[in-house]
CSV table of C-alpha atoms and ligand atoms in Angstrom, one decimal:
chain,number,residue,atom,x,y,z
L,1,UNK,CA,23.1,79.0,1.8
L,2,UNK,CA,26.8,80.2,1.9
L,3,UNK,CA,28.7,81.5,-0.8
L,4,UNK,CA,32.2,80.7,-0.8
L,5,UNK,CA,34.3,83.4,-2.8
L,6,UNK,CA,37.2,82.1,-4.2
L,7,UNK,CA,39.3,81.6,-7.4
L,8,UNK,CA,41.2,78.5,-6.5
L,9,UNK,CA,39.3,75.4,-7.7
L,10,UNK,CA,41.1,73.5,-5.2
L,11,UNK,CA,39.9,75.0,-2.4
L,12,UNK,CA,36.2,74.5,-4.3
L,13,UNK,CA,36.6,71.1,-4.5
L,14,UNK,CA,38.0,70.6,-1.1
L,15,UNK,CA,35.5,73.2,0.5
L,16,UNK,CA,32.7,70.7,-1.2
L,17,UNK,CA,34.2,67.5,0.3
L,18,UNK,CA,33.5,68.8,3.6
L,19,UNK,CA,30.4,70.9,3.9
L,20,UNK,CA,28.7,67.3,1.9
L,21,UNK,CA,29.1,65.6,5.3
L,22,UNK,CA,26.4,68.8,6.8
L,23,UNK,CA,23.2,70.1,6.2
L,24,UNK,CA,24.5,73.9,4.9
L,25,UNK,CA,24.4,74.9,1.2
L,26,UNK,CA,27.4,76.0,-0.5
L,27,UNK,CA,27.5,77.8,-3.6
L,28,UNK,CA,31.1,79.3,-5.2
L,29,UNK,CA,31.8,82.7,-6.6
L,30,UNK,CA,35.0,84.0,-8.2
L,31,UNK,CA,34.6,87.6,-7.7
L,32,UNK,CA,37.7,88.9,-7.1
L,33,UNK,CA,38.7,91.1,-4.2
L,34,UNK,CA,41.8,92.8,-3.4
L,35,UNK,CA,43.6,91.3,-0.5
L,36,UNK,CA,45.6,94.0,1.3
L,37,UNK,CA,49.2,93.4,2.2
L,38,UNK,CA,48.3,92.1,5.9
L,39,UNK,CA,48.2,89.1,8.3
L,40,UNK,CA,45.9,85.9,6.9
L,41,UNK,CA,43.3,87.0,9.3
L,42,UNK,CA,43.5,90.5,8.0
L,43,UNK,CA,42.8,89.4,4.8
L,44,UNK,CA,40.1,87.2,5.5
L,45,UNK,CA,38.4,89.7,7.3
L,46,UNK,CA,38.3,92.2,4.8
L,47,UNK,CA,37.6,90.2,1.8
L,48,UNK,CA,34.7,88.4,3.9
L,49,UNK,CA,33.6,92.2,4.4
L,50,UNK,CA,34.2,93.3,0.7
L,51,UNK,CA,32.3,90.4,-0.1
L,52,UNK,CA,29.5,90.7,1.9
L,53,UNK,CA,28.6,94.0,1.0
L,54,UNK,CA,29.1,93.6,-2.7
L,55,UNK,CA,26.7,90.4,-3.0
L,56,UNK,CA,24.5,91.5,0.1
L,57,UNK,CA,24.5,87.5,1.5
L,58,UNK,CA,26.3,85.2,3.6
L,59,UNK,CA,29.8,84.3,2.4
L,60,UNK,CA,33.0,82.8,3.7
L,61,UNK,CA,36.7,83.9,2.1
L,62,UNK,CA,39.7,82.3,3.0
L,63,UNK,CA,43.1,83.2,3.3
L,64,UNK,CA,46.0,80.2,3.5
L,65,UNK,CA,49.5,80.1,3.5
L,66,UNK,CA,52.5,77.5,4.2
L,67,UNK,CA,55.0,79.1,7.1
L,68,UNK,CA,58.4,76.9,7.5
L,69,UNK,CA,60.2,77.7,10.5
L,70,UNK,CA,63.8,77.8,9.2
L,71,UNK,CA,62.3,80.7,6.7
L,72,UNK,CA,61.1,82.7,9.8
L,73,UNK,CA,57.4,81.7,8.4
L,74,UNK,CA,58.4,82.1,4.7
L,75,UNK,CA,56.3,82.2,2.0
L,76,UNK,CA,53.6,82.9,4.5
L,77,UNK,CA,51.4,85.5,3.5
L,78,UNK,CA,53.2,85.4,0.4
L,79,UNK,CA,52.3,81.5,-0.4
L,80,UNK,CA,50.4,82.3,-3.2
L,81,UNK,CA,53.1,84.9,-5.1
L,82,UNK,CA,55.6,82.4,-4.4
L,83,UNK,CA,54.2,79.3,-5.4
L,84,UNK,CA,54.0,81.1,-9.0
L,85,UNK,CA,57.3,82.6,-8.8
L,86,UNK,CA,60.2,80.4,-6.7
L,87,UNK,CA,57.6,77.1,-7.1
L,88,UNK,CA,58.5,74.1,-5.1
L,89,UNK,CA,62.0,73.9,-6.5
L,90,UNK,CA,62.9,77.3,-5.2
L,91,UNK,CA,61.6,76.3,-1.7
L,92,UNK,CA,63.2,72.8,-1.7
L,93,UNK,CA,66.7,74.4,-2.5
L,94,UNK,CA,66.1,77.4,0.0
L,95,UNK,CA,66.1,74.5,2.5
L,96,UNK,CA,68.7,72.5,0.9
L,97,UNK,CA,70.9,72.7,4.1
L,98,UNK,CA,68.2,72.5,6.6
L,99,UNK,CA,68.0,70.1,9.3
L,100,UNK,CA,64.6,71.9,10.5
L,101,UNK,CA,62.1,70.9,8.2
L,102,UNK,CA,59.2,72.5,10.1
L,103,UNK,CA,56.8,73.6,8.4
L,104,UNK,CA,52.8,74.3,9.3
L,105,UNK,CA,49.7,75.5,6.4
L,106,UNK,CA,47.7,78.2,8.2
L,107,UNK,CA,43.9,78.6,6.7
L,108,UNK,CA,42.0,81.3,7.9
L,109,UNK,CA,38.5,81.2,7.1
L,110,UNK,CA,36.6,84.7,6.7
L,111,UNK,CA,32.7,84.8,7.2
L,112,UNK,CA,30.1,87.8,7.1
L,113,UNK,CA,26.7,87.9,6.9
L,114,UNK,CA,24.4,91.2,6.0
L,115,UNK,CA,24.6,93.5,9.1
L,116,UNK,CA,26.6,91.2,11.5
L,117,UNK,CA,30.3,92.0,12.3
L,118,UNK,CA,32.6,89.8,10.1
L,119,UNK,CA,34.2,86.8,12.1
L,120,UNK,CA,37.7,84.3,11.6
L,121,UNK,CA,38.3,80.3,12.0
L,122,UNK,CA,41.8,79.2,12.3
L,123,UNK,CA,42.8,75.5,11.0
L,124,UNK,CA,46.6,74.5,11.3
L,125,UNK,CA,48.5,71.6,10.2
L,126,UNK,CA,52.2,70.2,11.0
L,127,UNK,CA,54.6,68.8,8.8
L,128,UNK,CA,57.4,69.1,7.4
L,129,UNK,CA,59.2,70.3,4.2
L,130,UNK,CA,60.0,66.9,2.0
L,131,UNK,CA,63.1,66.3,0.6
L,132,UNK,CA,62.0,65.8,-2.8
L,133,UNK,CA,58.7,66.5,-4.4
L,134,UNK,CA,56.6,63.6,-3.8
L,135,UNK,CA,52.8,63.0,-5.7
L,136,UNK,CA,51.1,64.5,-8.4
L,137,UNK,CA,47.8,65.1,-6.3
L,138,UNK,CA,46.4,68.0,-4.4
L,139,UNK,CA,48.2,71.4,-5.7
L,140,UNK,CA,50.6,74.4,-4.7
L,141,UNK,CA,53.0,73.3,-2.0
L,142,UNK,CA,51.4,69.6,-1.5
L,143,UNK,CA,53.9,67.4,-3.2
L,144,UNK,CA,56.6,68.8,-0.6
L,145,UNK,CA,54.3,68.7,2.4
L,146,UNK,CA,55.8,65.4,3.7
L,147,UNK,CA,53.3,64.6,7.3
L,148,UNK,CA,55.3,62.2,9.3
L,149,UNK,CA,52.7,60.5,11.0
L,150,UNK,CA,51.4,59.4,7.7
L,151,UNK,CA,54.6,59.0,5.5
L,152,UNK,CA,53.2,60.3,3.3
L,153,UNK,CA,52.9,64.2,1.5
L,154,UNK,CA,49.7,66.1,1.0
L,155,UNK,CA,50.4,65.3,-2.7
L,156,UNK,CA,50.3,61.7,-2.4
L,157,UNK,CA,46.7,62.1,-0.5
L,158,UNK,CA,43.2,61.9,-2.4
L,159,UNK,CA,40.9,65.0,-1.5
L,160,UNK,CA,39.1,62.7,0.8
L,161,UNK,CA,42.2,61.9,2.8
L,162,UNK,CA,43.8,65.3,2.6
L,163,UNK,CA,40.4,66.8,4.2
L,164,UNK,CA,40.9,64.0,7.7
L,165,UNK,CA,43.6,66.5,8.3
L,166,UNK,CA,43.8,69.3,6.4
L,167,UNK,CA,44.3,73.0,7.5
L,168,UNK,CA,41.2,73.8,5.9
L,169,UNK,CA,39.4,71.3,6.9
L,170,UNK,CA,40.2,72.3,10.8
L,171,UNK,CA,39.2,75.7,10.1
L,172,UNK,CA,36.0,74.6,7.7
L,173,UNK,CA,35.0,72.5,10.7
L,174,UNK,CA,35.5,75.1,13.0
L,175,UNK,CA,33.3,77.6,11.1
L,176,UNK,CA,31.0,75.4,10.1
L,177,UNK,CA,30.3,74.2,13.9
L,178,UNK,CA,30.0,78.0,14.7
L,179,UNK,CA,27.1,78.0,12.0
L,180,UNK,CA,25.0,75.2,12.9
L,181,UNK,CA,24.7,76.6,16.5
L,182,UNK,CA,23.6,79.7,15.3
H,201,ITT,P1,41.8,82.8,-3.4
H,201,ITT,O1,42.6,83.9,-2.7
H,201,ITT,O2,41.1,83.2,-4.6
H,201,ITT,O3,41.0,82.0,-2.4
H,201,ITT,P2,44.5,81.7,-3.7
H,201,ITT,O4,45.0,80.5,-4.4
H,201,ITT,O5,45.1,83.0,-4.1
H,201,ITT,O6,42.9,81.7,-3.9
H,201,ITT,P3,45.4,82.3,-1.0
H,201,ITT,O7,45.5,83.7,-1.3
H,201,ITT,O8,44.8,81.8,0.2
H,201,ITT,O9,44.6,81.5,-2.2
H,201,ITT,O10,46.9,81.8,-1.2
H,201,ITT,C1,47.3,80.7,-0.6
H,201,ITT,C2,48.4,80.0,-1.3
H,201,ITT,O11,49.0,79.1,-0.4
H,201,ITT,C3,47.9,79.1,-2.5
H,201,ITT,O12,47.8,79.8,-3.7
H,201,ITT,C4,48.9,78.0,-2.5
H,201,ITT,O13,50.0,78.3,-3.2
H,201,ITT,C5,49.2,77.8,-1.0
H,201,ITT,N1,48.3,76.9,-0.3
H,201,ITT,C6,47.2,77.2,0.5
H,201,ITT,N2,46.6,76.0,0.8
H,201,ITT,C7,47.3,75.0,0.2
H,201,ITT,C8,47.1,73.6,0.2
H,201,ITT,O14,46.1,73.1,0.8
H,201,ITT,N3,47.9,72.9,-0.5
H,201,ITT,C9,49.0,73.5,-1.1
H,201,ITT,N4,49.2,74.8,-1.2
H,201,ITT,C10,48.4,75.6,-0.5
């Protein structure tokens, strides 16, 4: 059994499409932690560490963000502050200029057990920054995740399409291959 620690229902449901497909347990707690001003991997690692020790059990955090290129890998670290604050409108006009659209969502996934060293899964995605908001699915930054090869944005994707390619998925997958050979 794992406990994934988290306060986005997204990332619940998402998290639940994927471990369905594999033979782990996954149960979800909002505890709360306080993510340090830091790197995604910094942050994962310490609120996989925090949460290990307070709940004394297996548990995965994770730590995502969207970094566009022309922004220097803005919002970033900051995804979460600035999805609340500047929303997609701000970042759509911030690129109103912009002939490079590139942008990528990072997921870092955070996992410790009870006396074992904390470890990190990366998952990346390309795409690029949409010119309008596009979809009413997913959430956060999806409707203006535009992925080429599909035509489509992350917004316009059920959560059983968004996790073929997801960021998360790629670093679910990753961890959760990690696991099953341990
Ligand atoms: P927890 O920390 O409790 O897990 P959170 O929503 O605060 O939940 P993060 O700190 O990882 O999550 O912040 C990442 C932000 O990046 C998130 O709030 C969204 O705004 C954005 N984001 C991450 N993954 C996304 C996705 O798949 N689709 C759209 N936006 C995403």
């Amino acid at each position: 059994m794992i406990t994934f620690i988290t306060g986005n229902k997204h990332k619940v449901e998402e998290a639940v499409n994927i471990f369905k497909d594999y033979d782990i347990k996954l149960e979800h707690i909002d505890l709360g932690y306080c993510e340090p001003q830091g790197t995604l991997e910094e942050v994962a690692i310490s609120g996989a560490k925090y949460a290990c020790r307070k709940l004394n059990k297996p548990v995965i955090v994770e730590d995502a963000g969207l970094f566009i290129r022309a922004l220097k890998d803005f919002p970033g670290t900051y995804s979460s502050y600035v999805q609340d604050t500047l929303g997609n409108t701000g970042i759509l006009k911030l690129l109103e200029d912009a002939d490079d659209r590139y942008a990528e969502f990072r997921s870092v996934i955070g996992y410790c057990a009870p006396n074992s060293e904390p470890k990190i899964f990366l998952g990346k995605v390309s795409g690029e920054i949409a010119l309008s908001e596009k979809g009413n699915l997913g959430f956060a930054f999806d409707p203006i995740f535009y992925v080429p090869d599909l035509d489509k944005t992350f917004g316009e994707l059920t959560t059983e399409e968004k996790n073929q390619f997801s960021h998360r998925k790629n670093s679910l997958e990753k961890f959760i291959k990690w696991y099953s050979k341990e």
